[in-house]
Protein backbone atom coordinates (compact mmCIF):
# COMPACT_ATOMS: atom_id res chain seq x y z
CA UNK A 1 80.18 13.49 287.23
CA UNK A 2 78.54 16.91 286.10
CA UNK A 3 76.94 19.08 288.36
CA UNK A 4 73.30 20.04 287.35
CA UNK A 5 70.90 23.24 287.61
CA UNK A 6 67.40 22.52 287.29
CA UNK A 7 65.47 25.60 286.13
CA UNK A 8 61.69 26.00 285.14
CA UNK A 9 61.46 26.60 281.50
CA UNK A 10 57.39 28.18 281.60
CA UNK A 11 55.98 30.36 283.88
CA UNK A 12 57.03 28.49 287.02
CA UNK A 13 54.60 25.39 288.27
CA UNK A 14 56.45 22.80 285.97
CA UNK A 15 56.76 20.43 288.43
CA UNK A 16 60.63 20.85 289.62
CA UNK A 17 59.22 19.57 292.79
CA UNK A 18 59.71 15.90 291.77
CA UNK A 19 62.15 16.08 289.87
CA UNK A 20 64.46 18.17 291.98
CA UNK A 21 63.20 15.50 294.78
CA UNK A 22 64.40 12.59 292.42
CA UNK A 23 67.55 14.06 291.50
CA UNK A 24 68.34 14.96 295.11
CA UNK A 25 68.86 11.26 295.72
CA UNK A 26 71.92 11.19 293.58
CA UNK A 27 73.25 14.98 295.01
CA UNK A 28 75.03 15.57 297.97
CA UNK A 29 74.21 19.38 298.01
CA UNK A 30 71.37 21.02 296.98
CA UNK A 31 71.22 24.96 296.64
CA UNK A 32 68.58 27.28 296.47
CA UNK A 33 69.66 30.12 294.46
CA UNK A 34 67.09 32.70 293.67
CA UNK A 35 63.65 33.92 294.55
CA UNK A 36 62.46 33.66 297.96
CA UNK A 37 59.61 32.06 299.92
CA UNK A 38 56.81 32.88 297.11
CA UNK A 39 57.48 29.74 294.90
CA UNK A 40 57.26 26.29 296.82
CA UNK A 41 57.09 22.78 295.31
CA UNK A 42 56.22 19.38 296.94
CA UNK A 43 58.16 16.36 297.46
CA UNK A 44 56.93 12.93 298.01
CA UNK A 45 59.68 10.72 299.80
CA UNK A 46 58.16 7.66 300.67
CA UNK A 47 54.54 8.45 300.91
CA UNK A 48 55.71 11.72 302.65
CA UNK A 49 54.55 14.88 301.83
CA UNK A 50 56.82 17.91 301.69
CA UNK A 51 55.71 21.45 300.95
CA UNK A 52 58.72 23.41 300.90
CA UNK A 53 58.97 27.28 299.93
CA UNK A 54 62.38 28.55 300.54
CA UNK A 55 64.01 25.59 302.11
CA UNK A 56 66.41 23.42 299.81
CA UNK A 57 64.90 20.15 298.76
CA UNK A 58 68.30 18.70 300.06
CA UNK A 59 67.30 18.95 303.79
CA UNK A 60 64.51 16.26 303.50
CA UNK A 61 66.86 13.92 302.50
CA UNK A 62 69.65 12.52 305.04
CA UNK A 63 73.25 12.73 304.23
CA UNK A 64 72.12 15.59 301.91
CA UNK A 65 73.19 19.11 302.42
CA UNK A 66 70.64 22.37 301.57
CA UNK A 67 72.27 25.14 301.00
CA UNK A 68 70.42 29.17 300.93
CA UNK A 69 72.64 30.94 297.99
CA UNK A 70 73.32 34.77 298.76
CA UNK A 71 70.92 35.12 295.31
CA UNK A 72 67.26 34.34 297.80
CA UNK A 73 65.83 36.95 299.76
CA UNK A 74 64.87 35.11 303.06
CA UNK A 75 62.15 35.75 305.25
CA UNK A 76 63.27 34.68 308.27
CA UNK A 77 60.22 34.51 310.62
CA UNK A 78 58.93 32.36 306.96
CA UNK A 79 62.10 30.50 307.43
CA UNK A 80 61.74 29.49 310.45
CA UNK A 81 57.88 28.82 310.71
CA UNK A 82 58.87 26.11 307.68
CA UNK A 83 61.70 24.41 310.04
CA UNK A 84 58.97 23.78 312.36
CA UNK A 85 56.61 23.00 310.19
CA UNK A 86 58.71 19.77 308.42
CA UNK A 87 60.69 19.38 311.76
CA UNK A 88 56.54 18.09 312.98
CA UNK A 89 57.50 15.74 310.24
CA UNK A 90 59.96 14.21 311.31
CA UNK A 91 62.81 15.72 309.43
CA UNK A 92 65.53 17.59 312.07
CA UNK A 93 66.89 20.96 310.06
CA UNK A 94 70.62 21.64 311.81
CA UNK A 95 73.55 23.41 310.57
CA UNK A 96 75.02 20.35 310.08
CA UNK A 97 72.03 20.49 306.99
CA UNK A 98 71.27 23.34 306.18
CA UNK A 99 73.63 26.25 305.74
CA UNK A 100 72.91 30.46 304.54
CA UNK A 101 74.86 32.66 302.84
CA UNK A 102 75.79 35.17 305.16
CA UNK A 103 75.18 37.91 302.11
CA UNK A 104 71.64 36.98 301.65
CA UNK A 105 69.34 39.86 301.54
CA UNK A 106 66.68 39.63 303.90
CA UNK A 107 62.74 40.40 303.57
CA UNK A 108 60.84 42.11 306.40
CA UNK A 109 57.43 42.66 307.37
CA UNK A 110 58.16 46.48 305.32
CA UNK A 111 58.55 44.74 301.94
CA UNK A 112 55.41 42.94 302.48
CA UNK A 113 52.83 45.80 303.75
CA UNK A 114 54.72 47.29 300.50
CA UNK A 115 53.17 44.88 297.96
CA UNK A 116 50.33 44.81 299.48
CA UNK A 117 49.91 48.54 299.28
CA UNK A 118 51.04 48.63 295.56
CA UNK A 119 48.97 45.12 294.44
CA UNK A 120 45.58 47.57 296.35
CA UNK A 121 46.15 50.76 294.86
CA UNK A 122 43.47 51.90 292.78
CA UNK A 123 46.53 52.96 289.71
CA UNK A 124 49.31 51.45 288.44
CA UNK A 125 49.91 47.67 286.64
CA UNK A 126 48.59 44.99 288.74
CA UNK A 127 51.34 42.04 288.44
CA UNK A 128 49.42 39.54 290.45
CA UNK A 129 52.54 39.35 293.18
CA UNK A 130 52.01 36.83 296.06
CA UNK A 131 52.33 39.84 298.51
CA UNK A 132 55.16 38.35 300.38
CA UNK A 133 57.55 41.09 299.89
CA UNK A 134 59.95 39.96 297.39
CA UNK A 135 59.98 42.26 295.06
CA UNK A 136 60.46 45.11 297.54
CA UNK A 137 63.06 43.23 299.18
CA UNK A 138 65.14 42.57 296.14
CA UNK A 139 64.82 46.65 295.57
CA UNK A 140 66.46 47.12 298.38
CA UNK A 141 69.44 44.87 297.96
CA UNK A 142 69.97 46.90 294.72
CA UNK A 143 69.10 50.22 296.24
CA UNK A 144 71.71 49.40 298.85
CA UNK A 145 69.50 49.87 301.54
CA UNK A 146 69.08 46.20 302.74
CA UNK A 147 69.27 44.40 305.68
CA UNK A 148 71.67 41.21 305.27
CA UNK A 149 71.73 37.79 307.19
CA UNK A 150 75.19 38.55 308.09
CA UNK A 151 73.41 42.13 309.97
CA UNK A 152 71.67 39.32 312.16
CA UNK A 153 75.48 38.48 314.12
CA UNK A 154 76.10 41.80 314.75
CA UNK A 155 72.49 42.74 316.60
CA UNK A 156 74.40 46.29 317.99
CA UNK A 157 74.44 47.09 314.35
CA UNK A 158 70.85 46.62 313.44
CA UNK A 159 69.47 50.30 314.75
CA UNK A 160 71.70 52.53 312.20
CA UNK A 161 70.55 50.11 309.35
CA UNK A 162 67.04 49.91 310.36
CA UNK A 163 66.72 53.87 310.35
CA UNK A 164 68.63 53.96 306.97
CA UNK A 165 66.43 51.45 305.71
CA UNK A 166 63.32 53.45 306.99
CA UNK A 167 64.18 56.71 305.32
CA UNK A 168 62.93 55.20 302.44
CA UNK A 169 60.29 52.91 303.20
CA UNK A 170 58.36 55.50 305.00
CA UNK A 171 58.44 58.03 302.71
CA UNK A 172 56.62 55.03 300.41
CA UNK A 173 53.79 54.47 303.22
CA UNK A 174 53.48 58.20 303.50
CA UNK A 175 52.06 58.17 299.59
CA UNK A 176 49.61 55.21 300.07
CA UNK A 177 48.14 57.27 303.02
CA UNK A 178 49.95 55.06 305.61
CA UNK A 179 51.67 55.56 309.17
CA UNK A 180 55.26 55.56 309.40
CA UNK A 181 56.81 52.09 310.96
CA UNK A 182 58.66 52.89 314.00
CA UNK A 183 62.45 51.32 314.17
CA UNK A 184 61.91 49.62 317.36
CA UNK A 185 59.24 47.22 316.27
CA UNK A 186 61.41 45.81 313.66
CA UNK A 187 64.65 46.05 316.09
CA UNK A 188 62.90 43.82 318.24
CA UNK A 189 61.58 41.16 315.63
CA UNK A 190 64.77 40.95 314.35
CA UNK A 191 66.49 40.57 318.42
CA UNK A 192 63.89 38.10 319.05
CA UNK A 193 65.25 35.75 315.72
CA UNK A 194 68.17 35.93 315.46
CA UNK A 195 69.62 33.47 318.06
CA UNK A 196 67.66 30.78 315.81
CA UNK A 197 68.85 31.91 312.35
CA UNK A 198 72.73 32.90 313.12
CA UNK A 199 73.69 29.05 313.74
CA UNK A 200 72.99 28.64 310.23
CA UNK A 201 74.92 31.57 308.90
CA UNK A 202 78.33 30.56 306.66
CA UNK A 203 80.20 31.52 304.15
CA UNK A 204 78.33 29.76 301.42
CA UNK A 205 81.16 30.08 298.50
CA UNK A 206 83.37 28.61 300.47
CA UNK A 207 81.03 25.51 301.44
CA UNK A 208 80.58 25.23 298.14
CA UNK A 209 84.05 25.39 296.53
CA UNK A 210 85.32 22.70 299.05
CA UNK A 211 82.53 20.65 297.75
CA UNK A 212 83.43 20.86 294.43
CA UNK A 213 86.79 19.99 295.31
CA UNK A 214 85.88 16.84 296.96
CA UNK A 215 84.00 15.88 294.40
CA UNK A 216 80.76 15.95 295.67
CA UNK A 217 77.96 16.60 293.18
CA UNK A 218 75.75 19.92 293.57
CA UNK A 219 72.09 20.51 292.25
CA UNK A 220 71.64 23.98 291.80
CA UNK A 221 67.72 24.56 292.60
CA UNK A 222 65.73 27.23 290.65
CA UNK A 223 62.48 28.51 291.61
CA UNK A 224 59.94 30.40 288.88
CA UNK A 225 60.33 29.69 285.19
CA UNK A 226 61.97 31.86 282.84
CA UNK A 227 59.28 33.37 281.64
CA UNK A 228 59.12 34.93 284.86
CA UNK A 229 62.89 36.15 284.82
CA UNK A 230 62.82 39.86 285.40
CA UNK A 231 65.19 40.32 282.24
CA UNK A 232 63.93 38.06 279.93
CA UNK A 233 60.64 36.82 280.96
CA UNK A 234 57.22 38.65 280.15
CA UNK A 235 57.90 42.05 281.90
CA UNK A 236 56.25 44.00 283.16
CA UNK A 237 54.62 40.30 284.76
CA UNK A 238 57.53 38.83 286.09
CA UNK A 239 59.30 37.76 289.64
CA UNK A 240 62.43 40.58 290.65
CA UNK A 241 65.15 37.82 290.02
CA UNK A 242 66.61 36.47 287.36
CA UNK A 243 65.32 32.85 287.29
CA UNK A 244 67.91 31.58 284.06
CA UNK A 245 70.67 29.03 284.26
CA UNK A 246 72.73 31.91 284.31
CA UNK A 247 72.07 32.84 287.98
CA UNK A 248 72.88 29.70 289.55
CA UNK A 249 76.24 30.44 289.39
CA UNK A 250 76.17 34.06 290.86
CA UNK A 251 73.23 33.37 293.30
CA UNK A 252 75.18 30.55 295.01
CA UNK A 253 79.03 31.66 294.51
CA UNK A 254 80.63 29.53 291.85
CA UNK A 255 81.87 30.01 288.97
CA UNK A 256 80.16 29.55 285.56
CA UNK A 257 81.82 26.29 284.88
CA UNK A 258 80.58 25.22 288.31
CA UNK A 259 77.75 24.69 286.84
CA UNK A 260 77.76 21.82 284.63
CA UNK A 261 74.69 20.63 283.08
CA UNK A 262 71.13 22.43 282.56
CA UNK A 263 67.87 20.51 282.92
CA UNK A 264 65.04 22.56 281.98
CA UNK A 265 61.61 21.38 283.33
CA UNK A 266 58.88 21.49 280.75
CA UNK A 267 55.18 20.42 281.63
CA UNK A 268 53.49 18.78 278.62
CA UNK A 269 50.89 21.83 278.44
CA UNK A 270 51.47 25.39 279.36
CA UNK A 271 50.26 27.13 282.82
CA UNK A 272 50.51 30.37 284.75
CA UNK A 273 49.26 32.28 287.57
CA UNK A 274 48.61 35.61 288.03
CA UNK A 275 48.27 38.18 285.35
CA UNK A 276 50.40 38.65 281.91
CA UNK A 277 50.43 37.44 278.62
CA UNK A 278 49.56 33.71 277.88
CA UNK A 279 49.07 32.93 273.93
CA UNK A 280 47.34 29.80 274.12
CA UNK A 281 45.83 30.09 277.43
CA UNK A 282 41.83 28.17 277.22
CA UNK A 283 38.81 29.50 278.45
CA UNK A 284 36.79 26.44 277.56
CA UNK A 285 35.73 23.28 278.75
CA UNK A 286 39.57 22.14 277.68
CA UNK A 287 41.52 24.54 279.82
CA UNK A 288 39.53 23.42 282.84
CA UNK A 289 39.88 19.83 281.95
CA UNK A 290 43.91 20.18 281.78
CA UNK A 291 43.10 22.23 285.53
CA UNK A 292 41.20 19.33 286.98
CA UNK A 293 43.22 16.58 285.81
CA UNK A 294 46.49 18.73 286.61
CA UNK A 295 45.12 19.54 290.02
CA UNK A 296 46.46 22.97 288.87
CA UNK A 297 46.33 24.94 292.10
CA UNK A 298 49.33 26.74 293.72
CA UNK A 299 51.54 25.38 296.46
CA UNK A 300 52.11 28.66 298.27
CA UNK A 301 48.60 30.76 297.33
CA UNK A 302 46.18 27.79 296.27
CA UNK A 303 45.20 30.13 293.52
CA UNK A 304 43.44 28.58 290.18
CA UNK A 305 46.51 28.58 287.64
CA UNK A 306 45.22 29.51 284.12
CA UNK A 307 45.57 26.19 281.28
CA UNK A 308 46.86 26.36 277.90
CA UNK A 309 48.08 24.19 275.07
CA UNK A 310 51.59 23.68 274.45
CA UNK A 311 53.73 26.52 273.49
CA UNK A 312 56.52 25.12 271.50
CA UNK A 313 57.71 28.69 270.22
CA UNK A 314 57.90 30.04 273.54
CA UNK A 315 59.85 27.58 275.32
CA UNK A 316 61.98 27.29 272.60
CA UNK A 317 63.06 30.76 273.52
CA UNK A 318 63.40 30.35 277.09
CA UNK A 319 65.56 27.23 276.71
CA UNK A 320 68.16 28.94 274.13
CA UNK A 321 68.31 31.68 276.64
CA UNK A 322 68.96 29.49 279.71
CA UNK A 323 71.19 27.31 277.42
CA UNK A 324 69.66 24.23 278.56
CA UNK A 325 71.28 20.86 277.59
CA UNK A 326 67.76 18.75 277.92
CA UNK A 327 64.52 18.69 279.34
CA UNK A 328 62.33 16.84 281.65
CA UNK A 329 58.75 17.03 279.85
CA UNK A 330 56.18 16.62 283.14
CA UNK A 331 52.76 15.71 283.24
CA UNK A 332 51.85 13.66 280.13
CA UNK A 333 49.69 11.48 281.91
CA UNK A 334 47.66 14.75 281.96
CA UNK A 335 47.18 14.81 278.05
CA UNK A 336 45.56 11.02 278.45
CA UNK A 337 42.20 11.01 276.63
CA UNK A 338 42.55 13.94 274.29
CA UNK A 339 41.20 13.25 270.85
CA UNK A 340 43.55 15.61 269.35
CA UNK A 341 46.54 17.98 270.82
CA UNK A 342 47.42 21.31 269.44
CA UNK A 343 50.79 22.62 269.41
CA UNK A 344 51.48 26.16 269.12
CA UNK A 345 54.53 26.67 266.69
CA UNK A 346 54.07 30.96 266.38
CA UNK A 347 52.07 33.59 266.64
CA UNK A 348 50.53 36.25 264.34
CA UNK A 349 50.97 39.73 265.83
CA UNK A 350 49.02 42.49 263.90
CA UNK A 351 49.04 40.57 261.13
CA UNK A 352 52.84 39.64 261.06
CA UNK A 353 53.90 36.29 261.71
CA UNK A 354 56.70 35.84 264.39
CA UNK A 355 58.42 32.13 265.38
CA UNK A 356 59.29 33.69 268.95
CA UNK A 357 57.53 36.49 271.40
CA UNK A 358 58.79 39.94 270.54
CA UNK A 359 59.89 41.69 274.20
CA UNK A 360 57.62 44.57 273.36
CA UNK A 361 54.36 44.24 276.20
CA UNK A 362 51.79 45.48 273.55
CA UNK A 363 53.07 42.88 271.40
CA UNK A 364 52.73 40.33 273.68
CA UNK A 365 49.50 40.95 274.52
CA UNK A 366 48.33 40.87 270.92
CA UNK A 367 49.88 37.91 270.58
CA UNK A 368 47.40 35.20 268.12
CA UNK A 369 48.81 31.46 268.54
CA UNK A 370 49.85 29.51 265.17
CA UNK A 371 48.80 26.19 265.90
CA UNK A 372 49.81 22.20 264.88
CA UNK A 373 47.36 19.71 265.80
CA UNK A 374 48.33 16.22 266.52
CA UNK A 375 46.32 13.02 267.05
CA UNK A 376 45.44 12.56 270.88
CA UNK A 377 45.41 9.01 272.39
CA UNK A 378 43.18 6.97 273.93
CA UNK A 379 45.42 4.70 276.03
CA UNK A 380 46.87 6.05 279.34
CA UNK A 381 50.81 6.88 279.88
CA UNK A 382 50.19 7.22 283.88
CA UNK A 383 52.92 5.33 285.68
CA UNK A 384 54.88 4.72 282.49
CA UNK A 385 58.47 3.94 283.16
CA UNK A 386 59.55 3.15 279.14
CA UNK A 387 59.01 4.38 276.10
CA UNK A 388 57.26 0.81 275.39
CA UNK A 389 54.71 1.88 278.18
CA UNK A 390 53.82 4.78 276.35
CA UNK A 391 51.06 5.10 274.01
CA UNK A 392 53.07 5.36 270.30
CA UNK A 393 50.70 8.57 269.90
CA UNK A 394 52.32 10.20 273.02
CA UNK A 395 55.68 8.93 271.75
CA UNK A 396 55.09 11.04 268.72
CA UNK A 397 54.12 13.74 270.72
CA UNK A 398 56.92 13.75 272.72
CA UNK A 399 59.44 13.34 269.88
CA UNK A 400 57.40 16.27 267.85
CA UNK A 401 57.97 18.43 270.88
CA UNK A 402 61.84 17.59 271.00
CA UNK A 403 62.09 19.07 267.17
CA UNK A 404 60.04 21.82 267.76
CA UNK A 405 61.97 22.91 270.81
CA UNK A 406 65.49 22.14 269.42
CA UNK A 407 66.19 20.27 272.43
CA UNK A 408 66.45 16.57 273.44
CA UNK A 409 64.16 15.43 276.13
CA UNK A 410 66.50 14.08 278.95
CA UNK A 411 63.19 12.48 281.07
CA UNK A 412 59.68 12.07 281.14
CA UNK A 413 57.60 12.20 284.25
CA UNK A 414 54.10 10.47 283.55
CA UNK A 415 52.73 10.83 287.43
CA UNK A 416 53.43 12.69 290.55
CA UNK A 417 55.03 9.30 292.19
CA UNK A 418 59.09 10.28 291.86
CA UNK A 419 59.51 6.73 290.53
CA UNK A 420 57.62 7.24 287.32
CA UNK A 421 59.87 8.16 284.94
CA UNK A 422 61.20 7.34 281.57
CA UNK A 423 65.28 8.37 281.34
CA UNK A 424 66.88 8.87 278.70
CA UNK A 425 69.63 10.98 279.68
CA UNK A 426 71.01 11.00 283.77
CA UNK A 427 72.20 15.01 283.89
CA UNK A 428 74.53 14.01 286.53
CA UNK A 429 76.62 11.86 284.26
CA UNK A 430 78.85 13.57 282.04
């Protein structure tokens, strides 16, 4: 048995939600290993509804184990206001389920008054951040300046960090034209929590190297899409993690080998939200059909996610970065209807052709899809479970996509229902 890492190959919103969800039945740990509480995904478990941000998917599921990786930035008054929220439905969330690294990096109400102040200034790049203090969070963990879970044990600790951690922060509110934070405000949010996070503070390396030894199989849960990585995604408009397969081992605590096999999720058309470059992003009458049918709205923010064709060239890139071994293509079932597809296969770039996205933000920008065009179909692939269920025109399309993108697809999700789904390939076996 392998383990996998599941990892959004677009700009995030791929749909790892389900899939995560229906490869969680066959894991016995699942582990959250970047990001924080700005991405969320839904899971359906028997006509439930999950919305889950930072949790695990894991947790939902009994006799499953969610683990927080030391790579997520955890807000913990987020953290816990999303125990209650799914403990309401029915699921209990105990350190016998649920375990965080006791190296995690937390995020206070500092980072997020921080990106709010940046994301309002008149200057400067607008990213289109959630505002939920990630970013400033994870500059803190690399300044060195961060508050840790493991702080949260030791509360006599906390007022020499705070004031540390202050130095800095207020000088930033001082140049947006705000008042200083006082140290006692946050010493007493962070008294007041701590009882409830602490129980489910552990060692997570170790939890997860005597899994491994056991035998028990570990889905490594990314959040974001490369495209969003902070290295290799479209920077400036990116997340401050790295989202690639790369960081599942060093935001949970394994080794590389760990790892085992890479599923990258791929959604059948291309979406993002927020600002950045998008090649074959629509402003017609076809982007907002691929929003309607899509129901293309965010978990977290409920913003309108922009709709695009296909980018072939692109994800080809972010799936030889991430080394993926297959894909789950998502949402076909939205395509049903089209009279014809297109494909985008490069782009032209001041008159230069390119077969991938050059790093260079100008370029990007400038960026003039190269289209294919295939034939649409008229029959439906909704609820397909075989490739004989499918529409041969969205077989082609499927298998035109695989040689485009180098890679094999490994599944096909044709509806938001976990149990729709054509296999080819079970990343679990070896």
């Amino acid at each position: 048995m392998a383990n996998v890492a599941v990892i959004g190959a677009q700009w995030g919103d791929e749909g790892k939600g389900k899939i995560v969800d229906w490869l969680s039945a066959r894991a016995d740990v699942v582990v959250r290993f970047q990001g924080g509480h700005n991405a969320g995904h839904t899971l359906v478990i028997d006509g439930e509804v999950y919305k889950l941000s930072l949790l695990p998917s894991g947790v939902v599921r009994k006799g499953c184990k969610g683990v927080i990786g030391s790579g997520v930035v955890v807000d913990p008054t987020a953290l816990l206001a999303e125990i209650s929220r799914i403990s309401e439905q029915g699921v209990d969330v105990t350190p016998d389920n649920l375990v965080i690294a006791e190296n995690a990096a937390l995020i206070l109400p500092v980072h997020q008054e921080l990106d709010a102040m940046r994301e309002g200034a008149a200057e400067g790049v607008k990213i289109g951040t959630t505002k939920r203090g990630i970013g400033p969070a994870y500059e803190d963990k690399a300044g060195r300046r961060a508050l840790r879970i493991i702080d949260l044990t030791d509360p006599e600790t906390l007022p020499e960090k705070i004031e540390n951690l202050l130095v800095h922060h207020n000088a930033l509110r001082r140049g947006f034209g705000h008042d200083d934070v006082g140290a006692q405000s946050l010493y007493s949010m962070l008294r007041q929590v701590a009882p409830k996070i602490t129980p489910f503070v552990r060692p997570v390396w170790r939890e997860l190297d005597e899994a491994k030894r056991s035998g028990k199989r570990i889905l490594f849960e990314g959040a974001q899409g490369v495209l969003l990585d902070v290295d290799h995604g479209t920077y400036p408009y990116v997340t401050s993690s790295n989202t690639v397969a790369g960081q599942a081992a060093a935001g949970a605590g394994v080794g590389p080998r760990a790892v085992g096999y890479v599923l990258g999720i791929v959604k059948a058309y291309t979406t993002r939200v927020g600002e950045g470059p998008f090649p074959t992003e629509l402003h017609d009458e076809i982007g907002k059909r691929l929003g309607e049918r899509g129901h293309e709205f965010g978990t977290v923010t409920g913003r309108q996610r922009r709709c695009g064709w296909f980018d072939a060239s692109l994800v080809r890139q972010s799936l030889k970065i991430s080394g993926v071994d297959g894909i789950a293509l998502t949402k076909l079932d939205v395509l049903d209807g089209f009279d014809e597809l297109k494909v985008c296969i490069g782009y032209k770039i001041n008159g230069v052709d390119y077969d991938y996205l050059p790093a260079g933000a100008d370029n990007q920008a400038a960026a003039e899809p190269i289209y294919e065009t295939m034939e649409g179909w008229g029959g439906t692939s909704e609820k397909a479970r075989s490739w004989a269920d499918l529409p041969a025109a969205a077989v082609k399309y499927v298998r035109r996509i695989e040689e485009l993108i180098e890679t094999p697809v490994a599944l096909v999700s044709t509806s938001p229902e976990r149990d729709d789904v054509i296999l080819m390939k079970d990343p679990f076996q070896d």
